[in-house]
N, CA and C of each residue as an Amber inpcrd file, in Angstrom:
protein
   423
 104.6270000 118.0080000 183.6180000 103.1910000 118.1830000 184.3500000
 102.2340000 118.4560000 182.9790000 100.9590000 117.9670000 182.6800000
 100.1620000 118.2540000 181.8020000  99.1460000 119.6390000 181.8190000
  99.3400000 121.0300000 181.2470000  98.6740000 121.8450000 181.6360000
  97.5070000 121.5630000 181.1120000  95.8190000 121.6440000 181.6340000
  95.0710000 121.6000000 180.9610000  93.6620000 122.4490000 181.4660000
  92.9140000 122.8640000 181.6010000  91.8080000 123.3690000 182.2420000
  91.8540000 123.2630000 183.4360000  91.8370000 122.4230000 183.9380000
  91.8600000 121.9640000 185.2020000  92.5610000 122.3140000 186.4560000
  94.0100000 121.6500000 185.6370000  94.9940000 122.0450000 186.2950000
  95.1910000 123.7210000 186.0700000  95.1190000 124.1180000 185.2900000
  95.5340000 125.7420000 185.4740000  94.4700000 126.3930000 186.8100000
  93.1500000 126.2110000 186.2050000  91.6730000 126.3100000 187.3310000
  92.3530000 126.5170000 189.0270000  93.1970000 124.8200000 188.8730000
  93.2280000 124.7250000 190.3870000  94.8370000 125.7130000 190.5620000
  95.4620000 125.8900000 190.3600000  96.7420000 127.0180000 189.8480000
  96.1900000 128.2070000 190.2690000  95.0330000 128.8120000 189.3900000
  94.5980000 129.9430000 189.8850000  93.8410000 130.0650000 190.9490000
  93.3210000 129.0390000 191.4630000  92.5760000 129.1570000 192.7400000
  93.2850000 129.2780000 193.6240000  94.1430000 128.8690000 193.5780000
  95.2810000 128.6050000 194.7930000  96.2880000 130.0160000 195.0710000
  96.3440000 130.4400000 193.7210000  97.2240000 131.7650000 193.4300000
  95.9080000 133.0060000 194.0590000  95.0470000 132.6180000 193.7960000
  94.0540000 133.9140000 194.4690000  93.9860000 133.8630000 195.5380000
  93.8440000 132.9690000 196.6490000  93.6420000 132.5080000 198.0000000
  95.2080000 133.2810000 198.5310000  96.3710000 132.5350000 197.9300000
  97.4770000 132.6800000 198.9700000  97.8870000 133.9780000 198.2880000
  98.3120000 134.5730000 197.1670000  98.2360000 135.6040000 196.7280000
  97.4530000 136.7450000 197.1540000  95.9940000 136.6260000 197.1020000
  95.3080000 137.6800000 197.6450000  95.5650000 137.7580000 199.4220000
  95.2640000 136.5630000 199.6910000  96.0890000 136.8100000 201.3770000
  96.5480000 137.7000000 201.5990000  98.0480000 137.3890000 201.3490000
  98.9210000 137.6780000 201.1270000  99.1560000 138.8800000 201.2310000
  98.7440000 139.9050000 199.7970000  98.9600000 140.9280000 199.1210000
  97.8890000 142.0570000 199.9730000  96.1850000 141.4270000 200.4320000
  95.3460000 142.3150000 200.9490000  95.9980000 142.5170000 202.3750000
  96.0190000 141.7520000 203.0060000  96.7820000 141.6170000 204.6670000
  98.1020000 142.2560000 204.5760000  98.5910000 142.6750000 203.6350000
  99.7230000 143.2800000 203.9110000 100.8560000 141.8410000 204.5350000
 100.6000000 140.6160000 204.5390000 101.5740000 139.6000000 205.0150000
 100.8380000 139.6280000 206.5740000  99.7080000 139.6620000 206.7070000
  98.7950000 139.2260000 207.8620000  99.4690000 140.7400000 208.9360000
  99.6560000 141.5220000 208.5000000  99.7930000 142.9400000 208.8430000
  98.2980000 143.7750000 209.0400000  97.6740000 143.7510000 208.1380000
  96.3820000 144.8830000 208.0880000  95.3540000 144.2660000 209.0620000
  95.5100000 144.7330000 210.1170000  94.2320000 144.8190000 211.2480000
  93.0640000 144.8970000 210.8900000  92.9510000 145.7920000 209.8640000
  91.5830000 146.1490000 209.3450000  90.6960000 145.4850000 208.8800000
  91.6250000 144.3310000 208.3990000  90.4770000 142.9550000 207.8590000
  90.0300000 142.5920000 209.0210000  91.1090000 142.3840000 209.9680000
  90.4230000 141.4300000 211.0190000  89.5600000 142.3000000 211.9260000
  89.5100000 143.5210000 211.9760000  88.7960000 144.1390000 212.3760000
  87.1460000 144.3350000 211.7860000  86.6710000 143.6400000 210.9260000
  85.6000000 144.1480000 210.3620000  85.0120000 142.6190000 210.0530000
  85.8430000 141.4800000 210.2700000  85.1850000 140.3520000 210.9460000
  85.7970000 139.5470000 211.0560000  85.8460000 139.7980000 212.5330000
  86.8330000 139.2550000 213.7210000  86.5750000 137.6980000 213.9060000
  85.4110000 137.0110000 213.4970000  85.6220000 135.7350000 213.4180000
  86.2110000 134.8580000 211.8820000  85.8640000 135.2650000 211.1740000
  86.0580000 134.7790000 209.7720000  87.4730000 135.0570000 209.2920000
  87.8090000 136.5500000 209.4860000  88.8980000 136.8140000 208.5700000
  89.7870000 137.5210000 209.7450000  90.0890000 136.8360000 211.0920000
  90.7280000 136.8150000 212.0450000  92.6060000 136.5210000 211.2890000
  93.6470000 136.6240000 211.7920000  94.8170000 136.1370000 211.1750000
  94.4610000 134.7990000 211.0660000  94.0530000 134.2200000 211.8640000
  93.9490000 132.3750000 212.0130000  92.6110000 132.5630000 210.5680000
  92.1650000 132.9510000 210.6030000  91.0070000 132.4530000 209.5250000
  91.7420000 133.2350000 208.2560000  92.7460000 133.8850000 207.9780000
  93.3550000 134.5370000 207.0740000  94.3380000 133.2430000 206.5300000
  95.1210000 132.4530000 207.1040000  95.9620000 131.6410000 207.0090000
  95.6340000 130.8110000 206.9070000  94.3770000 130.3480000 207.0990000
  93.6240000 128.7590000 206.8660000  93.1060000 129.0130000 205.1600000
  93.0270000 130.5460000 205.0210000  92.8150000 130.5170000 203.7010000
  93.8630000 130.0480000 203.3050000  94.7370000 130.2740000 202.9570000
  96.2170000 130.4070000 202.9250000  96.3110000 128.6230000 202.5260000
  95.8870000 127.9400000 203.5850000  96.3760000 126.1960000 203.4540000
  94.8910000 126.1990000 202.4160000  93.9890000 126.6000000 202.3060000
  93.0060000 126.0800000 201.5510000  93.9410000 126.6810000 200.1710000
  94.5490000 127.1250000 199.9940000  95.4610000 127.5150000 198.5980000
  96.5170000 126.7160000 198.3330000  96.7670000 125.8110000 199.3120000
  97.8680000 125.2230000 199.0810000  96.9560000 123.7140000 199.5060000
  96.0090000 123.5550000 199.4150000  95.4270000 122.3580000 199.1190000
  94.6600000 122.6320000 197.1650000  94.3600000 123.9080000 197.1140000
  94.3960000 123.3830000 195.6250000  95.3560000 123.3060000 194.9610000
  96.5980000 124.0810000 195.2320000  97.8240000 123.9350000 194.1240000
  98.3390000 121.9390000 194.3300000  97.9860000 121.6710000 195.4850000
  98.0050000 120.8680000 195.6340000  97.4320000 119.2490000 194.4970000
  95.9550000 119.9130000 195.0030000  95.0960000 119.2750000 193.6790000
  95.3100000 119.1700000 192.2950000  95.8400000 120.0720000 191.8900000
  96.4730000 120.7260000 190.6670000  97.4680000 119.9310000 190.0230000
  98.3010000 118.9930000 190.8200000  99.5420000 117.8940000 190.4060000
  98.5830000 116.3220000 190.5960000  96.9480000 116.4520000 190.8690000
  96.8500000 115.0000000 190.6800000  96.2370000 114.2480000 189.5530000
  96.1890000 114.0080000 188.9050000  96.4930000 113.5680000 187.1190000
  94.6630000 112.9170000 186.9440000  94.0070000 112.3460000 187.7910000
  92.9160000 111.6900000 187.8490000  92.2160000 111.2040000 189.0400000
  90.6000000 111.6740000 189.0430000  90.1910000 111.0200000 190.3850000
  89.8320000 112.1510000 191.0900000  89.8730000 113.5950000 190.5360000
  89.5730000 114.8780000 191.1810000  87.9400000 115.1500000 191.6940000
  87.1570000 114.5920000 191.1750000  85.7510000 114.5480000 190.9090000
  85.3420000 114.8600000 192.6440000  85.8520000 113.9690000 193.5030000
  84.9560000 114.3190000 195.1030000  85.9690000 115.4530000 195.6510000
  87.3080000 115.4420000 195.3010000  87.8230000 116.6150000 196.1760000
  87.1570000 118.2260000 195.8160000  87.6250000 117.9510000 194.4780000
  86.6970000 119.2120000 193.3410000  84.9720000 119.6950000 194.3830000
  84.0670000 118.1840000 194.6740000  83.0330000 118.8200000 194.9670000
  83.0630000 119.3320000 196.6840000  84.0310000 118.6930000 197.0540000
  84.1070000 119.3400000 198.7350000  85.0120000 120.2570000 198.1170000
  86.2050000 121.2510000 197.6360000  86.2740000 123.0120000 197.5430000
  85.1330000 123.6160000 197.0560000  84.2610000 122.4640000 196.4990000
  82.8230000 123.7300000 195.8310000  82.0430000 124.2800000 196.7760000
  81.9370000 122.7720000 197.6550000  81.2430000 122.8930000 199.1500000
  81.7240000 124.6790000 199.9110000  83.0760000 124.4070000 200.1750000
  84.0800000 125.1910000 200.9030000  83.7280000 126.9350000 200.4320000
  83.6830000 126.6440000 199.1040000  83.6980000 128.4340000 198.8410000
  81.9490000 128.5120000 198.4850000  81.1270000 127.8030000 198.1940000
  79.7340000 127.9260000 199.0780000  79.3010000 129.0950000 200.2540000
  80.7480000 128.2940000 201.2810000  80.5260000 128.9450000 202.5190000
  80.9770000 130.0230000 202.4800000  82.0630000 130.3720000 202.2000000
  82.6860000 131.5540000 201.6430000  81.4920000 132.6810000 201.3420000
  81.4040000 132.4220000 200.4120000  80.0640000 133.2450000 199.6090000
  79.1330000 133.3700000 200.3590000  78.5730000 132.8990000 201.3080000
  77.0800000 132.9410000 201.9690000  77.8610000 134.0300000 203.0830000
  78.9670000 133.5340000 203.4880000  79.6500000 134.5920000 204.8430000
  79.9400000 136.0830000 204.1540000  79.8930000 135.7570000 202.9730000
  80.6200000 137.3060000 202.4580000  78.9590000 138.0620000 202.1120000
  78.1380000 136.7950000 201.7850000  76.3960000 137.9820000 201.8900000
  76.0930000 138.6230000 202.3830000  76.2460000 137.7300000 203.5740000
  75.5660000 138.2130000 205.2380000  76.8440000 139.0190000 205.7850000
  77.7230000 139.4130000 205.4870000  78.7330000 140.1750000 205.9770000
  77.7370000 141.0950000 205.5560000  77.1630000 141.9070000 204.3180000
  76.6400000 142.9480000 203.9320000  75.5760000 143.5280000 204.6890000
  74.4080000 142.4060000 205.2950000  73.8890000 142.8250000 206.0250000
  73.9310000 143.6410000 207.4740000  75.4320000 143.8000000 207.7590000
  75.6350000 144.4620000 208.8870000  76.7230000 145.4900000 208.3210000
  77.4540000 145.3550000 207.8600000  78.5760000 146.4960000 207.4010000
  78.5970000 147.1830000 205.9430000  78.8040000 147.9650000 205.8100000
  79.2410000 149.1130000 204.7790000  80.5920000 149.0560000 204.2150000
  81.0280000 148.6860000 202.6490000  82.1150000 149.0970000 202.5890000
  83.0450000 150.3260000 202.6100000  82.0160000 150.9980000 202.3690000
  82.1790000 152.6740000 202.5790000  83.0250000 152.7460000 203.7680000
  82.4010000 152.1390000 205.1070000  83.1990000 152.3460000 206.2890000
  84.7530000 151.7890000 206.3190000  84.8230000 150.5840000 205.5090000
  85.9700000 149.9210000 205.3850000  86.6980000 150.3700000 204.7800000
  86.5760000 150.8330000 203.6750000  87.3980000 151.7400000 202.4250000
  87.9460000 153.1540000 203.5530000  87.2290000 153.4630000 204.1470000
  87.6680000 154.8100000 204.6680000  88.3130000 154.5280000 205.4460000
  89.0490000 153.3390000 206.3700000  89.7510000 153.1880000 206.7890000
  91.0680000 152.4280000 206.7460000  90.8020000 151.7430000 205.1980000
  92.3500000 151.0700000 204.6330000  90.9960000 150.8220000 203.2530000
  92.3000000 151.3030000 202.6350000  91.7620000 150.7540000 200.8770000
  91.9890000 149.3520000 200.8550000  93.0000000 148.7300000 201.0910000
  93.1470000 147.2620000 201.0060000  91.9250000 146.4220000 201.6510000
  91.9260000 146.6790000 202.9900000  90.6450000 145.8450000 203.5890000
  89.0840000 146.3360000 202.5450000  89.3770000 147.5630000 201.8800000
  88.0440000 147.7830000 201.2350000  88.6130000 147.3440000 200.0030000
  89.0870000 146.9510000 198.9430000  89.0770000 146.0630000 198.1850000
  89.2610000 144.6460000 198.4120000  89.9690000 144.4600000 199.6940000
  89.3180000 142.7100000 199.5830000  87.9950000 142.1660000 200.0430000
  87.1810000 143.4440000 200.9840000  86.2700000 143.5230000 201.0620000
  85.0700000 143.1060000 199.9750000  85.2500000 144.0500000 198.8080000
  84.8610000 144.1590000 197.5870000  84.7920000 143.0030000 196.7540000
  85.8770000 142.3990000 197.0280000  86.2040000 140.8780000 195.6820000
  86.1120000 139.6000000 196.1570000  86.5730000 139.7940000 197.7110000
  86.7890000 137.8830000 198.5520000  85.3740000 136.9520000 197.5230000
  84.3220000 137.6300000 197.5800000  83.2550000 136.9610000 197.6950000
  82.6810000 136.9940000 196.4380000  83.1780000 137.7850000 195.4870000
  82.9100000 137.4870000 193.3610000  84.1500000 136.2320000 193.6320000
  85.3250000 136.6130000 194.1170000  85.9980000 135.5560000 193.4210000
  85.5120000 134.2410000 194.5300000  85.0000000 134.1480000 195.4780000
  85.1930000 132.7510000 196.0070000  84.0000000 132.1110000 194.7210000
  82.6790000 133.1890000 194.2030000  81.5190000 132.5180000 193.7810000
  82.1480000 131.9050000 192.2330000  82.7980000 132.7100000 191.2710000
  83.8560000 132.5150000 190.2020000  84.6670000 130.9100000 190.5670000
  85.2110000 131.0590000 191.6490000  85.5860000 129.4530000 191.6290000
  84.9200000 128.0790000 192.1990000  83.9620000 128.6430000 192.6870000
  82.9480000 127.9320000 193.3730000  82.2640000 127.2190000 192.0670000
  82.3370000 128.2740000 191.1360000  81.2940000 127.2600000 189.5830000
  82.3070000 126.8580000 189.0540000  83.7680000 126.8690000 189.3500000
  85.2720000 126.1720000 188.8550000  85.0560000 124.9550000 189.4460000
  84.8740000 124.8950000 190.3780000  84.9640000 123.5810000 191.0140000
  84.0600000 122.8770000 191.1640000  82.4570000 123.1200000 190.7520000
  81.1080000 122.7000000 190.5420000  81.5130000 122.0170000 189.0830000
  81.9490000 122.9670000 188.3490000  82.0920000 122.2990000 186.6640000
  83.0300000 121.1840000 186.6000000  84.4900000 121.1850000 187.2880000
  84.9810000 119.8830000 187.5730000  84.5720000 118.3980000 187.9900000
  84.0990000 119.1420000 189.1160000  82.9060000 118.0490000 189.9090000
  81.8380000 117.2780000 189.0920000  80.8660000 117.8970000 188.3740000
  80.5410000 117.8780000 187.4840000  80.9210000 117.1400000 185.6610000
  81.7830000 117.3860000 185.1150000  82.1920000 116.6440000 184.4380000
  83.6280000 115.7940000 184.6920000  84.1130000 115.8590000 185.7560000
  85.4780000 114.9580000 185.7170000  85.4190000 113.8330000 185.5880000
  86.2090000 112.7660000 185.2040000  85.5000000 111.4310000 185.0190000
  84.6510000 111.1100000 184.4510000  83.6080000 111.6830000 183.3330000
  83.0980000 111.5210000 182.6070000  83.7230000 110.0690000 181.4610000
  84.6900000 111.1300000 180.9780000  85.7440000 110.3440000 179.7360000
  85.9430000 109.2240000 180.3300000  86.4480000 109.3880000 181.6010000
  86.9500000 108.1650000 181.8330000  86.0680000 106.8360000 182.1110000
  84.7840000 106.9880000 182.7150000  84.0680000 105.9480000 182.6770000
  83.8920000 105.7820000 181.4970000  83.5620000 106.1880000 180.3550000
  83.2400000 105.7510000 178.9960000  84.2050000 105.0820000 178.2180000
  85.3950000 105.2640000 178.6030000  86.8740000 104.7910000 178.4380000
  86.7820000 103.5890000 178.9150000  86.5800000 103.3520000 180.3610000
  86.5010000 102.3050000 180.7620000  85.9470000 100.8300000 180.5540000
  84.3570000 102.0080000 180.5110000  83.3410000 100.8570000 180.0990000
  83.4600000 100.1020000 178.4880000  84.3910000 100.9280000 177.7770000
  84.2540000 100.4090000 176.0710000  85.4340000  99.3120000 177.1500000
  86.7220000  99.3110000 177.3330000  87.6170000  98.6190000 177.5780000
  87.5550000  97.5830000 178.0730000  86.2620000  97.4580000 178.6380000
  85.1030000  96.1260000 179.0460000  84.9550000  95.6770000 178.2110000
  84.0160000  96.0560000 177.3330000  83.3660000  95.2880000 176.5780000
  84.0590000  94.5840000 175.3040000
């Protein structure tokens, strides 16, 4: 497999989702994360974040035509960023840190992490396929 920026970006997104959830949730046993957002960050919600990570890892193996998949991933990340920002309206990181260090770290960084990868997925969406279009049009002429 050729490792380029896109492939490595998808792998990094996967590792952040999978590794981040497993570490900060202590393999789904850290109930403090669930307590502070019982809808989005329930154990089911955390499991779905791991599943998204598996989707990113799968996308890393695709050699072409990943543009629209990256676009869908960008929208998914946007949703998590918005949810994270809205979470701050009714919650305090200090209270989370008082209860559990790992939960505090999780809530401190997950939205920033999703924002960075949202930008990556947008970049892939905007740039993927441009060179293949020009190559395809050249071969037709």
